Short mmCIF file of C-alpha atoms and ligand atoms in Angstrom, two decimals:
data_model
loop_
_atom_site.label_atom_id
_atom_site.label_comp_id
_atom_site.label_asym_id
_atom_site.label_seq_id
_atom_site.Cartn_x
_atom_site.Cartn_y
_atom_site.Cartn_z
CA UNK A 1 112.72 75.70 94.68
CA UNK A 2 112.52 79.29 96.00
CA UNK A 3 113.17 79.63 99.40
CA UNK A 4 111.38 82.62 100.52
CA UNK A 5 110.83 84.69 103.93
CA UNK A 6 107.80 87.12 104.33
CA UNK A 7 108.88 90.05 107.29
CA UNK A 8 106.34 90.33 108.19
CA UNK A 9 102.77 89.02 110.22
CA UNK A 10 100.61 92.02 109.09
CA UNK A 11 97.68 92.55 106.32
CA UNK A 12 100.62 92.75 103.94
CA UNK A 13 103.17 89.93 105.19
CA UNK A 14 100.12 87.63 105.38
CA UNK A 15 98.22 88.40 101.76
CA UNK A 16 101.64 88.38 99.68
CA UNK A 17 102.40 84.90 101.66
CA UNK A 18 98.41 83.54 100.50
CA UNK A 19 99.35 84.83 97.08
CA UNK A 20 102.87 84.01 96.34
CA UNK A 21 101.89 80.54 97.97
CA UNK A 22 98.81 80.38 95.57
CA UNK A 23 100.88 81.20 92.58
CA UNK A 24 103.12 78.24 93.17
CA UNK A 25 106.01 79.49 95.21
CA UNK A 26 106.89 77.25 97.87
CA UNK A 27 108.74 76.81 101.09
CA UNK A 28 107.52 80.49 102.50
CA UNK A 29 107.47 81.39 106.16
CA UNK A 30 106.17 84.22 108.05
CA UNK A 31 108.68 86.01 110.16
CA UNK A 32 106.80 88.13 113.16
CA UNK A 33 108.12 89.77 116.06
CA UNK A 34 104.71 89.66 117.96
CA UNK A 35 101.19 88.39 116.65
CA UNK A 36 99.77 88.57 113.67
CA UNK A 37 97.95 91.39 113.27
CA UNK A 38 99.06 93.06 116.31
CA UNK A 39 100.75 95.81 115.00
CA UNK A 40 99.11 98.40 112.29
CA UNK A 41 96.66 96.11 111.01
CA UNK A 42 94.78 95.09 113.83
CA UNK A 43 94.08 98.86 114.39
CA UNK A 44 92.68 99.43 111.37
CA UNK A 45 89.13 100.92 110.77
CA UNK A 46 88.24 98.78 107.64
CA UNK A 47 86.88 100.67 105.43
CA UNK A 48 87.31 99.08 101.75
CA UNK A 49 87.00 102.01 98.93
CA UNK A 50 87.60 101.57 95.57
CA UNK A 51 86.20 105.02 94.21
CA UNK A 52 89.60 106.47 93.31
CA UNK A 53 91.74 109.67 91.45
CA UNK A 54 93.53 106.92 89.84
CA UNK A 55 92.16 104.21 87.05
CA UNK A 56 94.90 102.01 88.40
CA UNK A 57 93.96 102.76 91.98
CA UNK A 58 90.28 101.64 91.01
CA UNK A 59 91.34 98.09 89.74
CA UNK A 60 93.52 97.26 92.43
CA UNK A 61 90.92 98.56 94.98
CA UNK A 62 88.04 96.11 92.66
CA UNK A 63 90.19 93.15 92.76
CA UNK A 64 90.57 93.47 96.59
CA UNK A 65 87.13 93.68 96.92
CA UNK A 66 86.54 91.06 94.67
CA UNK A 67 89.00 88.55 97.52
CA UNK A 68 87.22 89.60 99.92
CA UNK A 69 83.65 88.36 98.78
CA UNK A 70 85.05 85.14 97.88
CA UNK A 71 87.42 84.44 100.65
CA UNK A 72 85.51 82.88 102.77
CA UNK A 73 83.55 80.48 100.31
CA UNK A 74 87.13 80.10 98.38
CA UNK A 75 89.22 78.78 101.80
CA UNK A 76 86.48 78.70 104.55
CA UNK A 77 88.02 81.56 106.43
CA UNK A 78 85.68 84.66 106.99
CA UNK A 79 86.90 88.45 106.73
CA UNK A 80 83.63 89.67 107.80
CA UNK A 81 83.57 91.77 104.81
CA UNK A 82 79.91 93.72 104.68
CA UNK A 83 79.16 95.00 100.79
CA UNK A 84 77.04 97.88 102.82
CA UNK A 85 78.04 100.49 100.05
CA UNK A 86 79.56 103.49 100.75
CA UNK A 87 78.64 107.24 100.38
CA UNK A 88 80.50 110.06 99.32
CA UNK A 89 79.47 113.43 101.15
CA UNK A 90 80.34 116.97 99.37
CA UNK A 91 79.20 119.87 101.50
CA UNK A 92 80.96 122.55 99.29
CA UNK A 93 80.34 123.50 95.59
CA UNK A 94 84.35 122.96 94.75
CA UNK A 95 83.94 119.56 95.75
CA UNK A 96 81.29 118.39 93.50
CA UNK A 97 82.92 119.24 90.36
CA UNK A 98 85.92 116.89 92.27
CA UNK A 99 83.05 114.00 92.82
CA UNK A 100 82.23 114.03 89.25
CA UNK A 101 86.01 113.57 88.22
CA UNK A 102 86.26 110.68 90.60
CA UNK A 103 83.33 109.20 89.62
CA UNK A 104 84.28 109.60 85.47
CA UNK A 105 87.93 108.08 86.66
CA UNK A 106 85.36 104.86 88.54
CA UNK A 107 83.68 104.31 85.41
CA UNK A 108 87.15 104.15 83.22
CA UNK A 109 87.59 101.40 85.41
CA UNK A 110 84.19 99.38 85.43
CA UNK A 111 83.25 100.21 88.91
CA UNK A 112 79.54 101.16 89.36
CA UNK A 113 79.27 104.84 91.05
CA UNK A 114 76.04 106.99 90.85
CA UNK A 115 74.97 110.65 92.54
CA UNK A 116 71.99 109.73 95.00
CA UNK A 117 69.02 112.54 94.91
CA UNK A 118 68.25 114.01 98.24
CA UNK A 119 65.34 111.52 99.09
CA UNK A 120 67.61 108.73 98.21
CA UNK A 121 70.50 109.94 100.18
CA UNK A 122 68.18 110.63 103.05
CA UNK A 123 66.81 106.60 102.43
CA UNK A 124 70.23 105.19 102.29
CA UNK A 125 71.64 107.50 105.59
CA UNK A 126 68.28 107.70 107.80
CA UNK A 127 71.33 108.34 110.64
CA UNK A 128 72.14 111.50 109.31
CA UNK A 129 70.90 115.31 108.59
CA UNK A 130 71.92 115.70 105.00
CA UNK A 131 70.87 119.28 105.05
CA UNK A 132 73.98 120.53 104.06
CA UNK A 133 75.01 118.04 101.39
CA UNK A 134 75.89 119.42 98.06
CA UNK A 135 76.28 115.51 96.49
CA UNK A 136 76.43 112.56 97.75
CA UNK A 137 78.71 109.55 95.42
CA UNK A 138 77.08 106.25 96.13
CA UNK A 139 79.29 103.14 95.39
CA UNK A 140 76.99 99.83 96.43
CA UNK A 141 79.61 97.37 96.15
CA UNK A 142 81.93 99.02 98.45
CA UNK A 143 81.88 98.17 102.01
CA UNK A 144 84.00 97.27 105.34
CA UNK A 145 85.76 94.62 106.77
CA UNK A 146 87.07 93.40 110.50
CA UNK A 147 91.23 93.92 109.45
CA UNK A 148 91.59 90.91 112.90
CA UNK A 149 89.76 88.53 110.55
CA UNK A 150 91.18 89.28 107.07
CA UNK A 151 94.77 89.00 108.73
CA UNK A 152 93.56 85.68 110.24
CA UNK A 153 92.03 84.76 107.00
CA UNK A 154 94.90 84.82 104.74
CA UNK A 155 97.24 82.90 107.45
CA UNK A 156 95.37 80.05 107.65
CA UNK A 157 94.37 79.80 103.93
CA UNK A 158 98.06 80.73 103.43
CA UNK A 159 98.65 78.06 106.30
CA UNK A 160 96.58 75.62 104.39
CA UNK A 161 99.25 76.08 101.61
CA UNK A 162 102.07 75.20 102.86
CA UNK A 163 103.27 78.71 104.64
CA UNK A 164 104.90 78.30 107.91
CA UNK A 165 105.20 81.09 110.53
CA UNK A 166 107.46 82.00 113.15
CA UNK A 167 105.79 84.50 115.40
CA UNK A 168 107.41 85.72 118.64
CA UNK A 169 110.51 86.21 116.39
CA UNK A 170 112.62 89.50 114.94
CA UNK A 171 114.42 89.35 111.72
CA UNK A 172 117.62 91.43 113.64
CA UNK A 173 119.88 91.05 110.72
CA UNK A 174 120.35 89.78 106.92
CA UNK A 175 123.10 88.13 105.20
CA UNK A 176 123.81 89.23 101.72
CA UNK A 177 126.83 88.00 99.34
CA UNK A 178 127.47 89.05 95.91
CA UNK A 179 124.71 91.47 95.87
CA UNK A 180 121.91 88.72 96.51
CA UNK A 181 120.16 87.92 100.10
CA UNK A 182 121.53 84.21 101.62
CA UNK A 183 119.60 84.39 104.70
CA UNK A 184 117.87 86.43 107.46
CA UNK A 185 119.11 86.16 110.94
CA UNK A 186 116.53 86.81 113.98
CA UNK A 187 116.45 86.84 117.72
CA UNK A 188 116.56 82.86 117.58
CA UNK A 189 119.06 81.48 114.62
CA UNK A 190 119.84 82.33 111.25
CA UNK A 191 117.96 80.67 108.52
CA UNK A 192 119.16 80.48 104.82
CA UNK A 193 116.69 81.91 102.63
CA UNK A 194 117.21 83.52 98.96
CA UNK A 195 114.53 85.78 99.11
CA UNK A 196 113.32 88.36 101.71
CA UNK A 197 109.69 90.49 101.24
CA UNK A 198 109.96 93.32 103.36
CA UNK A 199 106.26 93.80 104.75
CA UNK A 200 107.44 95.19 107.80
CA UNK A 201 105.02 98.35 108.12
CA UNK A 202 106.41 101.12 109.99
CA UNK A 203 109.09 99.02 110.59
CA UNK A 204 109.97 98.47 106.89
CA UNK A 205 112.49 101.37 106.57
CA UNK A 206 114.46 99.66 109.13
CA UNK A 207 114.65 96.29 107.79
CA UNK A 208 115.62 97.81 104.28
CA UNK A 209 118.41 99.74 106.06
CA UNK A 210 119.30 95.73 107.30
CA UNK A 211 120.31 95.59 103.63
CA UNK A 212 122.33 98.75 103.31
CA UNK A 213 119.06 100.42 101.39
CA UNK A 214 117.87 103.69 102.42
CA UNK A 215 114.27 103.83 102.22
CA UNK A 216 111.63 106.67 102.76
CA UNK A 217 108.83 104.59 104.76
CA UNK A 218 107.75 107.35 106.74
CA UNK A 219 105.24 106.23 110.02
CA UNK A 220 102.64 108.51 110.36
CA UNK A 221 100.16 108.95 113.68
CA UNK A 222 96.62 108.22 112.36
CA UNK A 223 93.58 107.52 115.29
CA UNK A 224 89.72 107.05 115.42
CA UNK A 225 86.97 106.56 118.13
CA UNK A 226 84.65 103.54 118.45
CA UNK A 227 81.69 105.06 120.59
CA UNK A 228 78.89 102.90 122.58
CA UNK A 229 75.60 102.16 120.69
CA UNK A 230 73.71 105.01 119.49
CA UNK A 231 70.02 105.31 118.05
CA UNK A 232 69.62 105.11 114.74
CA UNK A 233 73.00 103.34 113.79
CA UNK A 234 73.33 99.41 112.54
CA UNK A 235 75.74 97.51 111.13
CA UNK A 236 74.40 97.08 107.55
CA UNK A 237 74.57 101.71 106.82
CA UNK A 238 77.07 102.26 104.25
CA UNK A 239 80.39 103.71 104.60
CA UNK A 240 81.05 107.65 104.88
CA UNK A 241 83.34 109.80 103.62
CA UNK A 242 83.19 113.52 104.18
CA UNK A 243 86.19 114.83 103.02
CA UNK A 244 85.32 118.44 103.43
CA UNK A 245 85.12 117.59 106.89
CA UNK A 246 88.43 115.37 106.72
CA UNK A 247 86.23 112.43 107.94
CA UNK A 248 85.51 109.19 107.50
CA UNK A 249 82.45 106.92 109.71
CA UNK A 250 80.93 103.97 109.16
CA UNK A 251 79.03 101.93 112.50
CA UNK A 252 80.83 99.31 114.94
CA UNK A 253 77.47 96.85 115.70
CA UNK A 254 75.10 99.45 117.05
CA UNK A 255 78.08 102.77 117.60
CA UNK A 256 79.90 104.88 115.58
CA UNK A 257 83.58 104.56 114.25
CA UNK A 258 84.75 107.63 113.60
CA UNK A 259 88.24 108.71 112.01
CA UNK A 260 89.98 111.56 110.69
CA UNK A 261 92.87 112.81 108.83
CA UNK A 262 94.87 115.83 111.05
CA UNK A 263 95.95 119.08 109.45
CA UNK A 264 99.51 118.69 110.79
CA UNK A 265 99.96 115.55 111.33
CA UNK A 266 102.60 113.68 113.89
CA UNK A 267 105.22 111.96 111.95
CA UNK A 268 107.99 110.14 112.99
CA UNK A 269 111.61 110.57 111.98
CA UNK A 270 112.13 107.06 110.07
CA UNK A 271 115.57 106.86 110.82
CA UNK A 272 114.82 106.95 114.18
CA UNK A 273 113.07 103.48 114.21
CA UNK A 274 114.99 100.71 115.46
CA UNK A 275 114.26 97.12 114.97
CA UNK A 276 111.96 95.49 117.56
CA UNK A 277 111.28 99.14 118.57
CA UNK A 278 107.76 99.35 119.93
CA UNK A 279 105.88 102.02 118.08
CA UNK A 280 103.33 103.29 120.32
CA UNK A 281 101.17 105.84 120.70
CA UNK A 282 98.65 107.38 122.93
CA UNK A 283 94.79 108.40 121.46
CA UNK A 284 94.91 112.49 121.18
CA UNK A 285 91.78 113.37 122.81
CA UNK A 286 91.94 116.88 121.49
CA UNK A 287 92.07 115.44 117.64
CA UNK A 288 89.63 112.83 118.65
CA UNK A 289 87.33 115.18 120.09
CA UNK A 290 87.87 117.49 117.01
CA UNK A 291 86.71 114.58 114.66
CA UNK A 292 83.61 114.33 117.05
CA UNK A 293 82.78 117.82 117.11
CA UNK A 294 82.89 118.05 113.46
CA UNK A 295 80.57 114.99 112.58
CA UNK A 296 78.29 116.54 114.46
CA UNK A 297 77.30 118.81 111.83
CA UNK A 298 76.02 115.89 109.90
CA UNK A 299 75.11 113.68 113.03
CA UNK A 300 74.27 115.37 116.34
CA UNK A 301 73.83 112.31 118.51
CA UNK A 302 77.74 111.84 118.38
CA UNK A 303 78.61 114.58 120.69
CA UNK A 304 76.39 112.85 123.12
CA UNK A 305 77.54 109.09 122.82
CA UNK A 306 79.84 107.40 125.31
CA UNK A 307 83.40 107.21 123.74
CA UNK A 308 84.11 103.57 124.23
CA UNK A 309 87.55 102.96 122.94
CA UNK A 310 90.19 104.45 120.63
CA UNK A 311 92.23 102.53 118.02
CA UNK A 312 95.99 104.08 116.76
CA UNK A 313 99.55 103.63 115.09
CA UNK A 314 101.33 105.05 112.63
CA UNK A 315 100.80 103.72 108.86
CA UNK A 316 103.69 103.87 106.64
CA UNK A 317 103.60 106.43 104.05
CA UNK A 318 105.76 107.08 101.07
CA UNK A 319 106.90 110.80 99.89
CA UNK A 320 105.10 110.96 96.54
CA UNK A 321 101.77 109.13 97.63
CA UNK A 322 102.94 105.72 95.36
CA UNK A 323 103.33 102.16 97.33
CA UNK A 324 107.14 100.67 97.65
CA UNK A 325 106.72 97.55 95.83
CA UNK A 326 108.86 95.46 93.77
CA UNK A 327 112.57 94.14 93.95
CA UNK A 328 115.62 96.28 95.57
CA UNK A 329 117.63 96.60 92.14
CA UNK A 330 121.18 96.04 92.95
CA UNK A 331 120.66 93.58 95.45
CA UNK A 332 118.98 90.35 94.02
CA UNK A 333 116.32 88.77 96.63
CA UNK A 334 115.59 91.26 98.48
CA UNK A 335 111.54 92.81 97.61
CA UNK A 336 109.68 95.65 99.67
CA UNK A 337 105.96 95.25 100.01
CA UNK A 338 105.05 98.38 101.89
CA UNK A 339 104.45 102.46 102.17
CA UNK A 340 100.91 101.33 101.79
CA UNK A 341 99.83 105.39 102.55
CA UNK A 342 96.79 103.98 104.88
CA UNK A 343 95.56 101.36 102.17
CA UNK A 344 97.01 98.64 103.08
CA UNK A 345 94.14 96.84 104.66
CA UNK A 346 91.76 97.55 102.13
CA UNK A 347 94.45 96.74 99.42
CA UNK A 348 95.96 93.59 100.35
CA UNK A 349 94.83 91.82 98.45
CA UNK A 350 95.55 93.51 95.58
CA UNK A 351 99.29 94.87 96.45
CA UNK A 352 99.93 91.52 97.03
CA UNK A 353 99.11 90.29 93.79
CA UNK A 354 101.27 93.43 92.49
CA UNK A 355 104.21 91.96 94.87
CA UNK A 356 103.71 88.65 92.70
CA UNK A 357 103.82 90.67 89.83
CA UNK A 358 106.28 92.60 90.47
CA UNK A 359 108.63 89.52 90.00
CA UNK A 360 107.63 88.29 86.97
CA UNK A 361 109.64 88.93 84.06
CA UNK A 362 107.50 91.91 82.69
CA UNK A 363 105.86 93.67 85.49
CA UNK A 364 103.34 96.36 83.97
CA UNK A 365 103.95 99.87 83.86
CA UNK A 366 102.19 100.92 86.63
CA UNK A 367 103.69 97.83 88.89
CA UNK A 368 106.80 99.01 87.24
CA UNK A 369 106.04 102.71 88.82
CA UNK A 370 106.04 101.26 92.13
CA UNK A 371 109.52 99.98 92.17
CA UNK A 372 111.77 101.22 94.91
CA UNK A 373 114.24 102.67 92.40
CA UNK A 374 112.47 105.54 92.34
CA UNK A 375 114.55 106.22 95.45
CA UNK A 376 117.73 104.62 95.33
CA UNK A 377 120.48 105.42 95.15
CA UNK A 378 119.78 108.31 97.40
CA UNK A 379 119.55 111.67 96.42
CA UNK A 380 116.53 112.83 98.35
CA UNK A 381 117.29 113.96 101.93
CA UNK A 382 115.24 112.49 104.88
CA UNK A 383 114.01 115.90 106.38
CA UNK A 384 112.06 116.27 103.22
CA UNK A 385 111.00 112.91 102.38
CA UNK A 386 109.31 112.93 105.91
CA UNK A 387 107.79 116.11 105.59
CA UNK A 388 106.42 114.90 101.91
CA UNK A 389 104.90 112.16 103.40
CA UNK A 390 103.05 114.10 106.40
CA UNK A 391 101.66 115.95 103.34
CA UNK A 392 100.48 112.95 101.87
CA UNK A 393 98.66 112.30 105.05
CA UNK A 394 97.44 115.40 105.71
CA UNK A 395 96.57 116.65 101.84
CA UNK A 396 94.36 112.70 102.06
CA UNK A 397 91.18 114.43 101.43
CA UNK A 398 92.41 117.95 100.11
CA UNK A 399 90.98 118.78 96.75
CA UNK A 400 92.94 117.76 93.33
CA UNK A 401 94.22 120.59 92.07
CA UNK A 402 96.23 121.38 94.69
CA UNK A 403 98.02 118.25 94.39
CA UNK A 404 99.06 115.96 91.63
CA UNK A 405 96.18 113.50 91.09
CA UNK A 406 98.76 110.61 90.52
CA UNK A 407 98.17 107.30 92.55
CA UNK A 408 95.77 109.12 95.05
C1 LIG B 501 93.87 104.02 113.18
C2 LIG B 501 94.13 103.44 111.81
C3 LIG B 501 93.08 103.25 110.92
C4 LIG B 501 93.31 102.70 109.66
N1 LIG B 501 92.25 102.46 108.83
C5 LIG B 501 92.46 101.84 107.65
C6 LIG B 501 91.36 101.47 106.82
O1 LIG B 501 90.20 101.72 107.15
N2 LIG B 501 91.64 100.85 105.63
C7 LIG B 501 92.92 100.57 105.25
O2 LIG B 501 93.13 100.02 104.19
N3 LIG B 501 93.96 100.91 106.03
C8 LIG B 501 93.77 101.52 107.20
N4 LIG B 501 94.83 101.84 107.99
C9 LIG B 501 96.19 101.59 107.48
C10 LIG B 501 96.53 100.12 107.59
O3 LIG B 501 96.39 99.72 108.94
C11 LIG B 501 97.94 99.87 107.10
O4 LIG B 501 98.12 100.40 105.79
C12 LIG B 501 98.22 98.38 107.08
O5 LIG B 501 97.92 97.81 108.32
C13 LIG B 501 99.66 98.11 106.71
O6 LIG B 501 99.85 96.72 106.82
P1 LIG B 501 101.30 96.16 106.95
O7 LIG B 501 101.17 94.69 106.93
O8 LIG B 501 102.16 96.84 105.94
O9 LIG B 501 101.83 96.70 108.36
P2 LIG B 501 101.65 96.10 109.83
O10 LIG B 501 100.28 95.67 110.11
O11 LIG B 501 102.27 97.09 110.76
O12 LIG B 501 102.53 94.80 109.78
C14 LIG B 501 103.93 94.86 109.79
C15 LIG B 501 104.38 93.74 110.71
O13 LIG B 501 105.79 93.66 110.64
C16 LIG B 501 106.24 93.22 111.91
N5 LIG B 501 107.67 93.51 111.97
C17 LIG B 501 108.25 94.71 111.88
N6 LIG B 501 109.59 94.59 111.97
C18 LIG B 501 109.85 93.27 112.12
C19 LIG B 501 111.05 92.53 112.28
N7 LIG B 501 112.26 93.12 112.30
N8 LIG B 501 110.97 91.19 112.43
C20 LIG B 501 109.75 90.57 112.42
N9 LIG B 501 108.57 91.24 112.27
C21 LIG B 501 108.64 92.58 112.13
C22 LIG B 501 105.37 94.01 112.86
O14 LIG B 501 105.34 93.43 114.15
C23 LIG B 501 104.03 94.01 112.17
O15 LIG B 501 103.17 92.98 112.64
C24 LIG B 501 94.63 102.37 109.26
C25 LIG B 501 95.69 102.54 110.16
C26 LIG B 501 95.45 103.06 111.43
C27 LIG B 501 96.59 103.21 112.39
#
């Protein structure tokens, strides 16, 4: 019987827990130092995408989606997932010849993609002047969720099999002999345990460094407004994604969530972050504000809507763009689940089934690719690992060729 302990209460923590549970593993409990959900994931916008640079990147995104329409009728336990479809805006020329690479690279993979004509674009987005749109990629089975309810989702159905969690509680320290994990010890005992999946967020460099590892999980500052209701805008209009802008907006009930990926973006130093530390952040009205004030060029009303809240944290991201997934090699028991590079509420579902695979005795080579190895032992230094991974925030919606396509 494998004995296993999921750090920690997050999109992550909680889908790998509903999976591994699923696949038979049993005696698996949750380790959280504060709610579920109440760190990263509960401040997520949402937005599910599965159009891609990546055929591998497609399928996991599919299979996510494909949870998330079944969840609810599968264990009873709604995400509030809304298939709305999602569209693709290019407002310069060098973008479209991008949009037709991502949609060939969608197609690879099965996923249904198609350019909208104007009048279509204009039927599908009454919301928005689409004067100055050079494409638009329409993917109809794309979509949004509310992250609160997915994270609640898998706990229960995970609850329902057998998973046990212990929130309230920090994993402080982890015994290892032999070059295998024996247990975790927290803030309230030690507990023997022969397996550890570090799903720890922002947090998860720290709880690798728990078992001697050095890790580049690298917490980036990422923010969007929620504004009051404004005309025009309903729940059921697809997704956006303006990446010339460096946008993405889809509607809260009757407002606008809007969110946006910074030019020089505020990392954190990773080996700065303690355990238990709290990681928190303040909304940058000037970014915010920026984010606004560009939309606007596609959707006037914004400037003139009531700014009702702002959501924030800092996502983990990884130095070359690819999730940390897999086993620690060299130290039996001991698994990361993280670096999720801003995806890991959409792709929970999937990453977790890659964590499952990832432990199987032939992984695939693109699980395979995921493996922390890629970074241990350690010959990278941390100045530039962190300033790789700002890149890979702030290069999110930069065209291809200035960057490798690779895992995007
Ligand atoms: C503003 C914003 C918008 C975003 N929008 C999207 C989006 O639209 N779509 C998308 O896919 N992603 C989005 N993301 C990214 C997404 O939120 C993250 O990729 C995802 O939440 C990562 O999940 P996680 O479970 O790895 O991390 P977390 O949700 O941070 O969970 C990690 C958990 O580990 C716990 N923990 C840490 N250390 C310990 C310890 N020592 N002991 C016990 N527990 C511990 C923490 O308390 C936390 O609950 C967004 C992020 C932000 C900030």
């Amino acid at each position: 019987m494998l004995r296993s302990r999921s750090s920690a209460g997050g999109a992550i923590g909680c889908a790998v827990a509903y999976v591994l549970a699923g696949a038979g593993y049993r005696d698996i409990q949750v380790v959280e130092q504060g709610e579920l959900a109440g760190a990263t994931s509960g401040q997520a916008a949402g937005l599910v995408g599965q159009v891609r640079a990546t055929r591998e990147r497609c399928l996991l995104a599919m299979s996510s989606v494909a949870t998330y329409s079944r969840i609810e009728r599968e264990t009873g336990y709604p995400a509030d997932w809304r298939q709305t479809g999602s569209v693709r805006i290019a407002t310069r020329a060098e973008r479209v010849a991008e949009f037709e690479a991502l949609a060939a690279t969608a197609r690879s993979a099965g996923l249904e993609v198609e350019f909208l004509s104007p009048a279509r674009l204009a039927e599908l987005c009454p919301m928005l002047d689409t004067a100055s749109a050079m494409a638009a990629l329409w993917c109809p089975t794309d979509g949004y969720l509310q992250p609160n309810s997915l994270v609640t989702a898998y706990a229960r159905a995970a609850r329902d099999r057998g998973v046990t969690f212990a929130t309230h509680t920090t994993v402080t320290g982890l015994s290892l002999a032999r070059g295998a994990v024996t247990g975790i010890r927290t803030d309230r005992r030690a507990v023997a345990t022969d397996m550890v999946i570090n799903a720890a967020g922002p947090w998860a460099g720290a709880v690798a460094r728990l078992a001697g590892q050095d890790l580049p999980v690298v917490p980036v500052r990422h923010e969007y407004f929620v504004t009051g209701a404004v005309a025009g805008w309903n729940p059921g209009l697809p997704a956006l994604r303006i990446p010339d802008l460096r946008l993405y907006v889809r509607a809260e009930g009757p407002g606008i969530l809007c969110g946006g990926w910074e030019p020089d973006g505020l990392s954190l130093d990773p080996r700065q972050v303690a355990i238990g530390q709290e990681l928190a952040v303040s909304p940058d009205w000037d970014v915010l504000s920026g984010f606004a004030a560009d939309f606007a060029s596609l959707a006037p009303a914004v400037t003139q809507a009531e700014v009702r809240t702002a959501f924030r944290g800092f996502p983990a991201f990884s130095p070359d763009r690819r999730f940390i997934v897999g086993p620690v090699p060299g130290l039996r028991g001991f698994v990361m689940a993280g670096a999720c590079n801003a995806h890991g509420v959409s792709g929970s579902a999937g990453l977790a089934q890659h964590v499952l695979e990832s432990l199987q005795p032939d992984p695939s080579p693109y699980v395979q690719s995921l493996s922390p190895r890629r970074f241990l032992p350690r010959t990278w230094d941390w100045d530039s690992a962190r300033d790789q991974a700002k890149q890979v925030y702030q290069s999110y919606y930069s065209l291809a060729p200035r960057r490798s396509a690779r895992d995007r």
